[in-house]
């Protein structure tokens, strides 16, 4: 997990939940397909719908991380 994303992953919000919340907040996302292996994983991921929307600074941090990853060879 890159350092900048560590502060956004908390005991109340896992990395999968963060990713799903980011997708839910994106108006261009129409469908999300979860890759859970167990019902518990599915339930935990689906609970992202109950999380508050990401703030602008959080979305900006995620966008920066995506750009960094896209630049890597």
mmCIF file of N, CA, C and O in Angstrom:
data_model
loop_
_atom_site.group_PDB
_atom_site.id
_atom_site.type_symbol
_atom_site.label_atom_id
_atom_site.label_comp_id
_atom_site.label_asym_id
_atom_site.label_seq_id
_atom_site.Cartn_x
_atom_site.Cartn_y
_atom_site.Cartn_z
ATOM 1 N N UNK A 1 0.858 -1.182 0.000
ATOM 2 C CA UNK A 1 0.000 0.000 0.000
ATOM 3 C C UNK A 1 0.892 1.230 0.000
ATOM 4 O O UNK A 1 1.685 1.411 0.915
ATOM 5 N N UNK A 2 0.780 2.089 -1.000
ATOM 6 C CA UNK A 2 1.568 3.309 -1.015
ATOM 7 C C UNK A 2 1.283 4.156 0.214
ATOM 8 O O UNK A 2 0.166 4.175 0.726
ATOM 9 N N UNK A 3 2.296 4.893 0.672
ATOM 10 C CA UNK A 3 2.193 5.660 1.911
ATOM 11 C C UNK A 3 0.986 6.592 1.924
ATOM 12 O O UNK A 3 0.279 6.684 2.901
ATOM 13 N N UNK A 4 0.738 7.294 0.824
ATOM 14 C CA UNK A 4 -0.360 8.272 0.807
ATOM 15 C C UNK A 4 -1.716 7.621 1.007
ATOM 16 O O UNK A 4 -2.634 8.246 1.517
ATOM 17 N N UNK A 5 -1.871 6.371 0.620
ATOM 18 C CA UNK A 5 -3.174 5.718 0.787
ATOM 19 C C UNK A 5 -3.337 5.129 2.183
ATOM 20 O O UNK A 5 -4.454 4.857 2.599
ATOM 21 N N UNK A 6 -2.244 4.950 2.914
ATOM 22 C CA UNK A 6 -2.337 4.337 4.240
ATOM 23 C C UNK A 6 -3.215 5.148 5.180
ATOM 24 O O UNK A 6 -3.928 4.587 5.989
ATOM 25 N N UNK A 7 -3.175 6.476 5.085
ATOM 26 C CA UNK A 7 -3.981 7.285 5.999
ATOM 27 C C UNK A 7 -5.471 7.235 5.659
ATOM 28 O O UNK A 7 -6.298 7.613 6.462
ATOM 29 N N UNK A 8 -5.831 6.766 4.480
ATOM 30 C CA UNK A 8 -7.236 6.663 4.106
ATOM 31 C C UNK A 8 -7.827 5.304 4.457
ATOM 32 O O UNK A 8 -9.040 5.157 4.520
ATOM 33 N N UNK A 9 -6.988 4.313 4.665
ATOM 34 C CA UNK A 9 -7.442 2.986 5.090
ATOM 35 C C UNK A 9 -7.412 2.984 6.610
ATOM 36 O O UNK A 9 -6.377 3.238 7.214
ATOM 37 N N UNK A 10 -8.559 2.740 7.211
ATOM 38 C CA UNK A 10 -8.694 2.783 8.664
ATOM 39 C C UNK A 10 -9.350 1.493 9.140
ATOM 40 O O UNK A 10 -9.809 0.698 8.315
ATOM 41 N N UNK A 11 -9.433 1.296 10.450
ATOM 42 C CA UNK A 11 -10.151 0.108 10.932
ATOM 43 C C UNK A 11 -11.623 0.086 10.479
ATOM 44 O O UNK A 11 -12.222 -0.971 10.354
ATOM 45 N N UNK A 12 -12.181 1.275 10.217
ATOM 46 C CA UNK A 12 -13.579 1.361 9.784
ATOM 47 C C UNK A 12 -13.746 1.373 8.271
ATOM 48 O O UNK A 12 -14.872 1.351 7.773
ATOM 49 N N UNK A 13 -12.615 1.443 7.523
ATOM 50 C CA UNK A 13 -12.690 1.491 6.055
ATOM 51 C C UNK A 13 -11.490 0.756 5.477
ATOM 52 O O UNK A 13 -10.370 1.221 5.542
ATOM 53 N N UNK A 14 -11.747 -0.422 4.903
ATOM 54 C CA UNK A 14 -10.687 -1.245 4.319
ATOM 55 C C UNK A 14 -10.336 -0.743 2.915
ATOM 56 O O UNK A 14 -11.062 0.082 2.336
ATOM 57 N N UNK A 15 -9.257 -1.254 2.364
ATOM 58 C CA UNK A 15 -8.871 -0.872 1.003
ATOM 59 C C UNK A 15 -9.963 -1.227 -0.019
ATOM 60 O O UNK A 15 -10.307 -0.395 -0.856
ATOM 61 N N UNK A 16 -10.555 -2.445 0.039
ATOM 62 C CA UNK A 16 -11.640 -2.727 -0.902
ATOM 63 C C UNK A 16 -12.820 -1.771 -0.734
ATOM 64 O O UNK A 16 -13.405 -1.319 -1.718
ATOM 65 N N UNK A 17 -13.170 -1.432 0.494
ATOM 66 C CA UNK A 17 -14.266 -0.500 0.723
ATOM 67 C C UNK A 17 -13.925 0.889 0.177
ATOM 68 O O UNK A 17 -14.784 1.554 -0.398
ATOM 69 N N UNK A 18 -12.687 1.303 0.356
ATOM 70 C CA UNK A 18 -12.246 2.601 -0.172
ATOM 71 C C UNK A 18 -12.368 2.618 -1.692
ATOM 72 O O UNK A 18 -12.878 3.578 -2.274
ATOM 73 N N UNK A 19 -11.924 1.548 -2.331
ATOM 74 C CA UNK A 19 -11.998 1.467 -3.793
ATOM 75 C C UNK A 19 -13.452 1.485 -4.275
ATOM 76 O O UNK A 19 -13.788 2.173 -5.249
ATOM 77 N N UNK A 20 -14.313 0.756 -3.586
ATOM 78 C CA UNK A 20 -15.719 0.712 -3.980
ATOM 79 C C UNK A 20 -16.387 2.064 -3.735
ATOM 80 O O UNK A 20 -17.164 2.540 -4.565
ATOM 81 N N UNK A 21 -16.054 2.714 -2.606
ATOM 82 C CA UNK A 21 -16.623 4.040 -2.334
ATOM 83 C C UNK A 21 -16.204 5.025 -3.417
ATOM 84 O O UNK A 21 -16.991 5.847 -3.871
ATOM 85 N N UNK A 22 -14.927 4.916 -3.864
ATOM 86 C CA UNK A 22 -14.425 5.793 -4.929
ATOM 87 C C UNK A 22 -15.239 5.571 -6.205
ATOM 88 O O UNK A 22 -15.632 6.523 -6.875
ATOM 89 N N UNK A 23 -15.508 4.310 -6.536
ATOM 90 C CA UNK A 23 -16.314 4.006 -7.720
ATOM 91 C C UNK A 23 -17.751 4.513 -7.568
ATOM 92 O O UNK A 23 -18.333 5.056 -8.509
ATOM 93 N N UNK A 24 -18.333 4.332 -6.389
ATOM 94 C CA UNK A 24 -19.703 4.781 -6.161
ATOM 95 C C UNK A 24 -19.830 6.301 -6.307
ATOM 96 O O UNK A 24 -20.858 6.799 -6.759
ATOM 97 N N UNK A 25 -18.789 7.019 -5.920
ATOM 98 C CA UNK A 25 -18.809 8.477 -5.992
ATOM 99 C C UNK A 25 -18.555 9.004 -7.397
ATOM 100 O O UNK A 25 -18.774 10.184 -7.662
ATOM 101 N N UNK A 26 -18.092 8.155 -8.285
ATOM 102 C CA UNK A 26 -17.768 8.569 -9.651
ATOM 103 C C UNK A 26 -19.032 8.517 -10.509
ATOM 104 O O UNK A 26 -19.599 7.450 -10.723
ATOM 105 N N UNK A 27 -19.472 9.669 -11.022
ATOM 106 C CA UNK A 27 -20.716 9.668 -11.801
ATOM 107 C C UNK A 27 -20.632 8.889 -13.117
ATOM 108 O O UNK A 27 -21.662 8.575 -13.706
ATOM 109 N N UNK A 28 -19.428 8.549 -13.561
ATOM 110 C CA UNK A 28 -19.308 7.786 -14.807
ATOM 111 C C UNK A 28 -19.370 6.277 -14.572
ATOM 112 O O UNK A 28 -19.385 5.516 -15.534
ATOM 113 N N UNK A 29 -19.402 5.849 -13.309
ATOM 114 C CA UNK A 29 -19.505 4.424 -12.989
ATOM 115 C C UNK A 29 -20.966 4.007 -13.008
ATOM 116 O O UNK A 29 -21.794 4.588 -12.315
ATOM 117 N N UNK A 30 -21.270 2.995 -13.807
ATOM 118 C CA UNK A 30 -22.640 2.523 -13.904
ATOM 119 C C UNK A 30 -22.808 1.125 -13.309
ATOM 120 O O UNK A 30 -23.914 0.756 -12.916
ATOM 121 N N UNK A 31 -21.728 0.354 -13.253
ATOM 122 C CA UNK A 31 -21.791 -1.008 -12.740
ATOM 123 C C UNK A 31 -20.509 -1.320 -11.986
ATOM 124 O O UNK A 31 -19.421 -0.958 -12.429
ATOM 125 N N UNK A 32 -20.643 -1.997 -10.862
ATOM 126 C CA UNK A 32 -19.485 -2.457 -10.095
ATOM 127 C C UNK A 32 -19.628 -3.963 -9.936
ATOM 128 O O UNK A 32 -20.652 -4.446 -9.452
ATOM 129 N N UNK A 33 -18.620 -4.691 -10.356
ATOM 130 C CA UNK A 33 -18.621 -6.151 -10.212
ATOM 131 C C UNK A 33 -17.628 -6.507 -9.114
ATOM 132 O O UNK A 33 -16.430 -6.250 -9.246
ATOM 133 N N UNK A 34 -18.125 -7.067 -8.037
ATOM 134 C CA UNK A 34 -17.276 -7.431 -6.906
ATOM 135 C C UNK A 34 -16.642 -8.798 -7.144
ATOM 136 O O UNK A 34 -17.302 -9.702 -7.645
ATOM 137 N N UNK A 35 -15.387 -8.939 -6.751
ATOM 138 C CA UNK A 35 -14.676 -10.200 -6.916
ATOM 139 C C UNK A 35 -14.483 -10.922 -5.600
ATOM 140 O O UNK A 35 -13.432 -11.494 -5.364
ATOM 141 N N UNK A 36 -15.478 -10.875 -4.739
ATOM 142 C CA UNK A 36 -15.367 -11.525 -3.437
ATOM 143 C C UNK A 36 -15.384 -13.044 -3.595
ATOM 144 O O UNK A 36 -16.041 -13.590 -4.478
ATOM 145 N N UNK A 37 -14.645 -13.703 -2.717
ATOM 146 C CA UNK A 37 -14.577 -15.167 -2.750
ATOM 147 C C UNK A 37 -15.525 -15.801 -1.739
ATOM 148 O O UNK A 37 -15.901 -16.949 -1.886
ATOM 149 N N UNK A 38 -15.863 -15.056 -0.703
ATOM 150 C CA UNK A 38 -16.754 -15.588 0.326
ATOM 151 C C UNK A 38 -17.893 -14.598 0.557
ATOM 152 O O UNK A 38 -17.808 -13.425 0.189
ATOM 153 N N UNK A 39 -18.939 -15.072 1.203
ATOM 154 C CA UNK A 39 -20.060 -14.196 1.502
ATOM 155 C C UNK A 39 -19.626 -13.077 2.447
ATOM 156 O O UNK A 39 -20.077 -11.941 2.317
ATOM 157 N N UNK A 40 -18.749 -13.382 3.402
ATOM 158 C CA UNK A 40 -18.262 -12.351 4.325
ATOM 159 C C UNK A 40 -17.495 -11.257 3.584
ATOM 160 O O UNK A 40 -17.639 -10.076 3.898
ATOM 161 N N UNK A 41 -16.678 -11.638 2.594
ATOM 162 C CA UNK A 41 -15.959 -10.641 1.799
ATOM 163 C C UNK A 41 -16.950 -9.796 1.001
ATOM 164 O O UNK A 41 -16.788 -8.581 0.895
ATOM 165 N N UNK A 42 -17.945 -10.422 0.447
ATOM 166 C CA UNK A 42 -18.962 -9.702 -0.316
ATOM 167 C C UNK A 42 -19.704 -8.716 0.583
ATOM 168 O O UNK A 42 -19.891 -7.551 0.235
ATOM 169 N N UNK A 43 -20.106 -9.182 1.756
ATOM 170 C CA UNK A 43 -20.835 -8.325 2.698
ATOM 171 C C UNK A 43 -19.971 -7.143 3.138
ATOM 172 O O UNK A 43 -20.446 -6.002 3.194
ATOM 173 N N UNK A 44 -18.687 -7.390 3.415
ATOM 174 C CA UNK A 44 -17.781 -6.312 3.820
ATOM 175 C C UNK A 44 -17.600 -5.287 2.696
ATOM 176 O O UNK A 44 -17.611 -4.074 2.932
ATOM 177 N N UNK A 45 -17.453 -5.779 1.478
ATOM 178 C CA UNK A 45 -17.283 -4.874 0.338
ATOM 179 C C UNK A 45 -18.560 -4.078 0.086
ATOM 180 O O UNK A 45 -18.514 -2.868 -0.152
ATOM 181 N N UNK A 46 -19.705 -4.743 0.161
ATOM 182 C CA UNK A 46 -20.972 -4.072 -0.094
ATOM 183 C C UNK A 46 -21.289 -3.026 0.967
ATOM 184 O O UNK A 46 -22.020 -2.070 0.702
ATOM 185 N N UNK A 47 -20.695 -3.155 2.136
ATOM 186 C CA UNK A 47 -20.946 -2.171 3.199
ATOM 187 C C UNK A 47 -20.351 -0.802 2.856
ATOM 188 O O UNK A 47 -20.648 0.184 3.522
ATOM 189 N N UNK A 48 -19.566 -0.725 1.797
ATOM 190 C CA UNK A 48 -19.026 0.568 1.347
ATOM 191 C C UNK A 48 -20.150 1.515 0.958
ATOM 192 O O UNK A 48 -19.971 2.737 0.984
ATOM 193 N N UNK A 49 -21.307 0.972 0.616
ATOM 194 C CA UNK A 49 -22.430 1.838 0.247
ATOM 195 C C UNK A 49 -22.905 2.675 1.437
ATOM 196 O O UNK A 49 -23.508 3.724 1.243
ATOM 197 N N UNK A 50 -22.629 2.217 2.657
ATOM 198 C CA UNK A 50 -23.044 2.945 3.862
ATOM 199 C C UNK A 50 -22.002 3.969 4.305
ATOM 200 O O UNK A 50 -22.277 4.775 5.196
ATOM 201 N N UNK A 51 -20.823 3.944 3.706
ATOM 202 C CA UNK A 51 -19.774 4.887 4.087
ATOM 203 C C UNK A 51 -20.071 6.269 3.516
ATOM 204 O O UNK A 51 -20.690 6.388 2.457
ATOM 205 N N UNK A 52 -19.610 7.320 4.202
ATOM 206 C CA UNK A 52 -19.819 8.663 3.648
ATOM 207 C C UNK A 52 -19.027 8.849 2.361
ATOM 208 O O UNK A 52 -18.000 8.197 2.146
ATOM 209 N N UNK A 53 -19.513 9.743 1.512
ATOM 210 C CA UNK A 53 -18.805 10.059 0.271
ATOM 211 C C UNK A 53 -17.402 10.542 0.598
ATOM 212 O O UNK A 53 -17.165 11.135 1.646
ATOM 213 N N UNK A 54 -16.469 10.278 -0.311
ATOM 214 C CA UNK A 54 -15.104 10.743 -0.129
ATOM 215 C C UNK A 54 -15.051 12.250 -0.318
ATOM 216 O O UNK A 54 -15.750 12.806 -1.174
ATOM 217 N N UNK A 55 -14.183 12.889 0.456
ATOM 218 C CA UNK A 55 -13.996 14.330 0.318
ATOM 219 C C UNK A 55 -13.131 14.640 -0.898
ATOM 220 O O UNK A 55 -12.475 13.751 -1.465
ATOM 221 N N UNK A 56 -13.116 15.887 -1.277
ATOM 222 C CA UNK A 56 -12.342 16.302 -2.453
ATOM 223 C C UNK A 56 -10.855 16.008 -2.273
ATOM 224 O O UNK A 56 -10.191 15.571 -3.209
ATOM 225 N N UNK A 57 -10.306 16.224 -1.070
ATOM 226 C CA UNK A 57 -8.877 15.954 -0.849
ATOM 227 C C UNK A 57 -8.575 14.463 -0.950
ATOM 228 O O UNK A 57 -7.528 14.072 -1.468
ATOM 229 N N UNK A 58 -9.493 13.619 -0.483
ATOM 230 C CA UNK A 58 -9.298 12.173 -0.597
ATOM 231 C C UNK A 58 -9.342 11.743 -2.057
ATOM 232 O O UNK A 58 -8.535 10.933 -2.497
ATOM 233 N N UNK A 59 -10.295 12.276 -2.814
ATOM 234 C CA UNK A 59 -10.384 11.933 -4.239
ATOM 235 C C UNK A 59 -9.132 12.405 -4.977
ATOM 236 O O UNK A 59 -8.616 11.710 -5.841
ATOM 237 N N UNK A 60 -8.623 13.580 -4.616
ATOM 238 C CA UNK A 60 -7.409 14.096 -5.252
ATOM 239 C C UNK A 60 -6.216 13.192 -4.959
ATOM 240 O O UNK A 60 -5.402 12.923 -5.844
ATOM 241 N N UNK A 61 -6.108 12.722 -3.718
ATOM 242 C CA UNK A 61 -5.015 11.822 -3.350
ATOM 243 C C UNK A 61 -5.095 10.533 -4.160
ATOM 244 O O UNK A 61 -4.083 10.051 -4.682
ATOM 245 N N UNK A 62 -6.284 9.972 -4.284
ATOM 246 C CA UNK A 62 -6.457 8.741 -5.065
ATOM 247 C C UNK A 62 -6.122 8.991 -6.530
ATOM 248 O O UNK A 62 -5.453 8.176 -7.173
ATOM 249 N N UNK A 63 -6.553 10.119 -7.074
ATOM 250 C CA UNK A 63 -6.238 10.444 -8.472
ATOM 251 C C UNK A 63 -4.728 10.569 -8.679
ATOM 252 O O UNK A 63 -4.193 10.114 -9.695
ATOM 253 N N UNK A 64 -4.013 11.169 -7.714
ATOM 254 C CA UNK A 64 -2.546 11.263 -7.799
ATOM 255 C C UNK A 64 -1.909 9.886 -7.781
ATOM 256 O O UNK A 64 -0.962 9.613 -8.531
ATOM 257 N N UNK A 65 -2.404 8.998 -6.915
ATOM 258 C CA UNK A 65 -1.886 7.631 -6.849
ATOM 259 C C UNK A 65 -2.102 6.908 -8.179
ATOM 260 O O UNK A 65 -1.218 6.209 -8.667
ATOM 261 N N UNK A 66 -3.279 7.097 -8.771
ATOM 262 C CA UNK A 66 -3.560 6.451 -10.063
ATOM 263 C C UNK A 66 -2.606 6.953 -11.129
ATOM 264 O O UNK A 66 -2.080 6.173 -11.938
ATOM 265 N N UNK A 67 -2.352 8.257 -11.158
ATOM 266 C CA UNK A 67 -1.421 8.815 -12.140
ATOM 267 C C UNK A 67 -0.024 8.259 -11.944
ATOM 268 O O UNK A 67 0.667 7.937 -12.911
ATOM 269 N N UNK A 68 0.413 8.153 -10.672
ATOM 270 C CA UNK A 68 1.735 7.589 -10.370
ATOM 271 C C UNK A 68 1.846 6.152 -10.868
ATOM 272 O O UNK A 68 2.850 5.758 -11.440
ATOM 273 N N UNK A 69 0.802 5.370 -10.640
ATOM 274 C CA UNK A 69 0.815 3.975 -11.069
ATOM 275 C C UNK A 69 0.831 3.857 -12.585
ATOM 276 O O UNK A 69 1.459 2.955 -13.135
ATOM 277 N N UNK A 70 0.150 4.745 -13.265
ATOM 278 C CA UNK A 70 0.109 4.719 -14.728
ATOM 279 C C UNK A 70 1.446 5.108 -15.348
ATOM 280 O O UNK A 70 1.729 4.729 -16.481
ATOM 281 N N UNK A 71 2.277 5.846 -14.616
ATOM 282 C CA UNK A 71 3.593 6.255 -15.134
ATOM 283 C C UNK A 71 4.657 5.173 -14.987
ATOM 284 O O UNK A 71 5.700 5.247 -15.603
ATOM 285 N N UNK A 72 4.388 4.199 -14.139
ATOM 286 C CA UNK A 72 5.388 3.147 -13.905
ATOM 287 C C UNK A 72 5.505 2.231 -15.119
ATOM 288 O O UNK A 72 4.499 1.894 -15.728
ATOM 289 N N UNK A 73 6.724 1.798 -15.407
ATOM 290 C CA UNK A 73 6.912 0.888 -16.558
ATOM 291 C C UNK A 73 6.366 -0.502 -16.288
ATOM 292 O O UNK A 73 6.163 -0.933 -15.247
#
